[in-house]
Amino acid sequence: MSTPVDPSYTWNGAELDLEAYLARIGYAGERTPTLATLRALVHAHTTSLPFENLEILLGRGVPLDVPALQDKMIRRRRGGYCYENVGLFAAALERLGFEFTGLAGRVSMGASGLRPATHALLLVTLDGERWLCDVGFGAGPLAPVPLVQSPGEFALGAWRFRLERGAGPLGGELWTLYQFGRDGWVDRYSFTLDPQYRIDSAVGNHFVSTSPRSPFTARPFVQRFTPEVHEVLDGLTWTTEFPDGGGTSREIELADLPKVLLEVFDIELDAPDAAALVRGSWITPPE
């Protein structure tokens, strides 16, 4: 007789409306825990659910329980940031029978100095092979990435990445993911293979959604990633990036913010939320 799994170590997949989730991301393929299924799920989730932090700016919390994630991201067709995307995706993987664990990354984006491990991602094991799945960064990759001894540079579609394996500053194994873009090769984040669980996500989520030191409590940060283009809204700066490193940036008017969110990022706010965002406390008054 097998020992029951402590629910603290699971991702509450039993609470997920799997049919609604798969319909939301436009997935109609096989439901067996295979590499082909995993690849299709990562692509569908990443291209369907935008990255966004708008709940924080609207003065609401960011709950990570499956019913709340379903209500926001499936029923109300909104997006989320890494903890939300990973929580929803992990619940789906659990329902489908995949073997996986959570990981935590330290986002650097070229900056020096030690940063907290506040990025959530997943490591899936299939037939003895390990696959990194990052559905919550807002900039791909659009497929699982194999964790091998000497990974190096690789392309997923037209987008270029590089994964390096080395030793951490205090010993132990440290992996770093790089991405090619407008500034050339930039180290996106580093991570170890220490398992992370829902309770760890809850701690990181609290910091990210409430701390004045968090990049997500000061202004809108929204992303949409597809095989052809990466759209980013940082405050009122709208940037369009392409796989070859090219791109454009422009400033939008505050009054146009809800329209840009809908037409570019597929985020439709109801009238009260749209009005609240436009007049919100995140806006720095003119001097």
PDB file of N, CA and C in Angstrom, residues 56 62 64 81-84 103-105 116-120 196-211 214-217:
ATOM      1  N   ILE A  56      -2.093  44.162  -8.862  1.00  0.00           N
ATOM      2  CA  ILE A  56      -1.358  44.894  -7.827  1.00  0.00           C
ATOM      3  C   ILE A  56      -1.666  46.380  -7.929  1.00  0.00           C
ATOM      4  N   VAL A  62      -2.827  39.055  -4.953  1.00  0.00           N
ATOM      5  CA  VAL A  62      -2.585  38.087  -6.012  1.00  0.00           C
ATOM      6  C   VAL A  62      -2.667  36.687  -5.409  1.00  0.00           C
ATOM      7  N   LEU A  64      -2.969  32.652  -5.125  1.00  0.00           N
ATOM      8  CA  LEU A  64      -2.403  31.596  -5.964  1.00  0.00           C
ATOM      9  C   LEU A  64      -3.152  30.282  -5.871  1.00  0.00           C
ATOM     10  N   TYR A  81       1.470  36.992 -13.680  1.00  0.00           N
ATOM     11  CA  TYR A  81       2.927  36.914 -13.709  1.00  0.00           C
ATOM     12  C   TYR A  81       3.379  35.508 -13.354  1.00  0.00           C
ATOM     13  N   CYS A  82       4.671  35.316 -13.101  1.00  0.00           N
ATOM     14  CA  CYS A  82       5.215  33.956 -13.098  1.00  0.00           C
ATOM     15  C   CYS A  82       4.519  33.030 -12.111  1.00  0.00           C
ATOM     16  N   TYR A  83       4.262  33.485 -10.882  1.00  0.00           N
ATOM     17  CA  TYR A  83       3.661  32.591  -9.893  1.00  0.00           C
ATOM     18  C   TYR A  83       2.261  32.146 -10.306  1.00  0.00           C
ATOM     19  N   GLU A  84       1.528  33.023 -10.943  1.00  0.00           N
ATOM     20  CA  GLU A  84       0.186  32.668 -11.394  1.00  0.00           C
ATOM     21  C   GLU A  84       0.239  31.700 -12.572  1.00  0.00           C
ATOM     22  N   LEU A 103      10.990  25.125  -9.500  1.00  0.00           N
ATOM     23  CA  LEU A 103      12.316  25.714  -9.311  1.00  0.00           C
ATOM     24  C   LEU A 103      12.144  27.210  -9.093  1.00  0.00           C
ATOM     25  N   ALA A 104      13.212  27.843  -8.597  1.00  0.00           N
ATOM     26  CA  ALA A 104      13.202  29.296  -8.398  1.00  0.00           C
ATOM     27  C   ALA A 104      14.407  29.909  -9.083  1.00  0.00           C
ATOM     28  N   GLY A 105      14.209  31.038  -9.763  1.00  0.00           N
ATOM     29  CA  GLY A 105      15.293  31.714 -10.457  1.00  0.00           C
ATOM     30  C   GLY A 105      15.529  33.103  -9.891  1.00  0.00           C
ATOM     31  N   PRO A 116      16.965  38.498  -5.156  1.00  0.00           N
ATOM     32  CA  PRO A 116      16.210  37.395  -4.561  1.00  0.00           C
ATOM     33  C   PRO A 116      15.691  36.433  -5.617  1.00  0.00           C
ATOM     34  N   ALA A 117      15.475  35.200  -5.214  1.00  0.00           N
ATOM     35  CA  ALA A 117      14.972  34.164  -6.128  1.00  0.00           C
ATOM     36  C   ALA A 117      13.455  34.282  -6.208  1.00  0.00           C
ATOM     37  N   THR A 118      12.989  35.172  -7.081  1.00  0.00           N
ATOM     38  CA  THR A 118      11.552  35.469  -7.157  1.00  0.00           C
ATOM     39  C   THR A 118      10.944  35.109  -8.505  1.00  0.00           C
ATOM     40  N   HIS A 119      11.620  34.284  -9.290  1.00  0.00           N
ATOM     41  CA  HIS A 119      11.017  33.806 -10.533  1.00  0.00           C
ATOM     42  C   HIS A 119      10.717  32.320 -10.401  1.00  0.00           C
ATOM     43  N   ALA A 120       9.498  31.941 -10.768  1.00  0.00           N
ATOM     44  CA  ALA A 120       9.070  30.548 -10.664  1.00  0.00           C
ATOM     45  C   ALA A 120       9.099  29.874 -12.028  1.00  0.00           C
ATOM     46  N   GLN A 196      11.201  23.512  -5.325  1.00  0.00           N
ATOM     47  CA  GLN A 196      10.346  24.545  -4.746  1.00  0.00           C
ATOM     48  C   GLN A 196       8.903  24.046  -4.761  1.00  0.00           C
ATOM     49  N   TYR A 197       8.149  24.480  -3.749  1.00  0.00           N
ATOM     50  CA  TYR A 197       6.771  24.001  -3.601  1.00  0.00           C
ATOM     51  C   TYR A 197       5.816  25.190  -3.515  1.00  0.00           C
ATOM     52  N   ARG A 198       4.523  24.896  -3.401  1.00  0.00           N
ATOM     53  CA  ARG A 198       3.533  25.968  -3.379  1.00  0.00           C
ATOM     54  C   ARG A 198       3.796  26.959  -2.251  1.00  0.00           C
ATOM     55  N   ILE A 199       4.244  26.477  -1.115  1.00  0.00           N
ATOM     56  CA  ILE A 199       4.493  27.379   0.008  1.00  0.00           C
ATOM     57  C   ILE A 199       5.640  28.334  -0.304  1.00  0.00           C
ATOM     58  N   ASP A 200       6.619  27.878  -1.090  1.00  0.00           N
ATOM     59  CA  ASP A 200       7.709  28.763  -1.496  1.00  0.00           C
ATOM     60  C   ASP A 200       7.197  29.833  -2.459  1.00  0.00           C
ATOM     61  N   SER A 201       6.293  29.437  -3.351  1.00  0.00           N
ATOM     62  CA  SER A 201       5.676  30.417  -4.251  1.00  0.00           C
ATOM     63  C   SER A 201       4.907  31.466  -3.460  1.00  0.00           C
ATOM     64  N   ALA A 202       4.232  31.036  -2.393  1.00  0.00           N
ATOM     65  CA  ALA A 202       3.454  31.975  -1.587  1.00  0.00           C
ATOM     66  C   ALA A 202       4.355  33.035  -0.961  1.00  0.00           C
ATOM     67  N   VAL A 203       5.531  32.633  -0.496  1.00  0.00           N
ATOM     68  CA  VAL A 203       6.463  33.586   0.117  1.00  0.00           C
ATOM     69  C   VAL A 203       6.990  34.559  -0.925  1.00  0.00           C
ATOM     70  N   GLY A 204       7.460  34.033  -2.064  1.00  0.00           N
ATOM     71  CA  GLY A 204       7.954  34.910  -3.126  1.00  0.00           C
ATOM     72  C   GLY A 204       6.874  35.825  -3.669  1.00  0.00           C
ATOM     73  N   ASN A 205       5.667  35.294  -3.803  1.00  0.00           N
ATOM     74  CA  ASN A 205       4.545  36.079  -4.316  1.00  0.00           C
ATOM     75  C   ASN A 205       4.228  37.256  -3.399  1.00  0.00           C
ATOM     76  N   HIS A 206       4.344  37.042  -2.106  1.00  0.00           N
ATOM     77  CA  HIS A 206       4.068  38.133  -1.167  1.00  0.00           C
ATOM     78  C   HIS A 206       5.059  39.271  -1.371  1.00  0.00           C
ATOM     79  N   PHE A 207       6.338  38.947  -1.506  1.00  0.00           N
ATOM     80  CA  PHE A 207       7.340  39.986  -1.732  1.00  0.00           C
ATOM     81  C   PHE A 207       7.082  40.713  -3.051  1.00  0.00           C
ATOM     82  N   VAL A 208       6.876  39.951  -4.110  1.00  0.00           N
ATOM     83  CA  VAL A 208       6.736  40.540  -5.444  1.00  0.00           C
ATOM     84  C   VAL A 208       5.511  41.433  -5.534  1.00  0.00           C
ATOM     85  N   SER A 209       4.432  41.069  -4.833  1.00  0.00           N
ATOM     86  CA  SER A 209       3.178  41.809  -4.974  1.00  0.00           C
ATOM     87  C   SER A 209       2.999  42.930  -3.957  1.00  0.00           C
ATOM     88  N   THR A 210       3.887  43.012  -2.945  1.00  0.00           N
ATOM     89  CA  THR A 210       3.682  44.015  -1.898  1.00  0.00           C
ATOM     90  C   THR A 210       4.886  44.897  -1.606  1.00  0.00           C
ATOM     91  N   SER A 211       6.091  44.435  -1.874  1.00  0.00           N
ATOM     92  CA  SER A 211       7.277  45.184  -1.463  1.00  0.00           C
ATOM     93  C   SER A 211       7.509  46.398  -2.355  1.00  0.00           C
ATOM     94  N   SER A 214       9.912  45.722  -5.079  1.00  0.00           N
ATOM     95  CA  SER A 214       9.534  44.866  -6.202  1.00  0.00           C
ATOM     96  C   SER A 214       9.327  45.706  -7.459  1.00  0.00           C
ATOM     97  N   PRO A 215       9.759  45.217  -8.621  1.00  0.00           N
ATOM     98  CA  PRO A 215       9.528  45.969  -9.856  1.00  0.00           C
ATOM     99  C   PRO A 215       8.072  45.976 -10.291  1.00  0.00           C
ATOM    100  N   PHE A 216       7.220  45.185  -9.637  1.00  0.00           N
ATOM    101  CA  PHE A 216       5.839  45.049 -10.086  1.00  0.00           C
ATOM    102  C   PHE A 216       4.835  45.828  -9.244  1.00  0.00           C
ATOM    103  N   THR A 217       5.310  46.619  -8.283  1.00  0.00           N
ATOM    104  CA  THR A 217       4.386  47.396  -7.464  1.00  0.00           C
ATOM    105  C   THR A 217       4.354  48.867  -7.860  1.00  0.00           C
TER     106      THR A 217
END
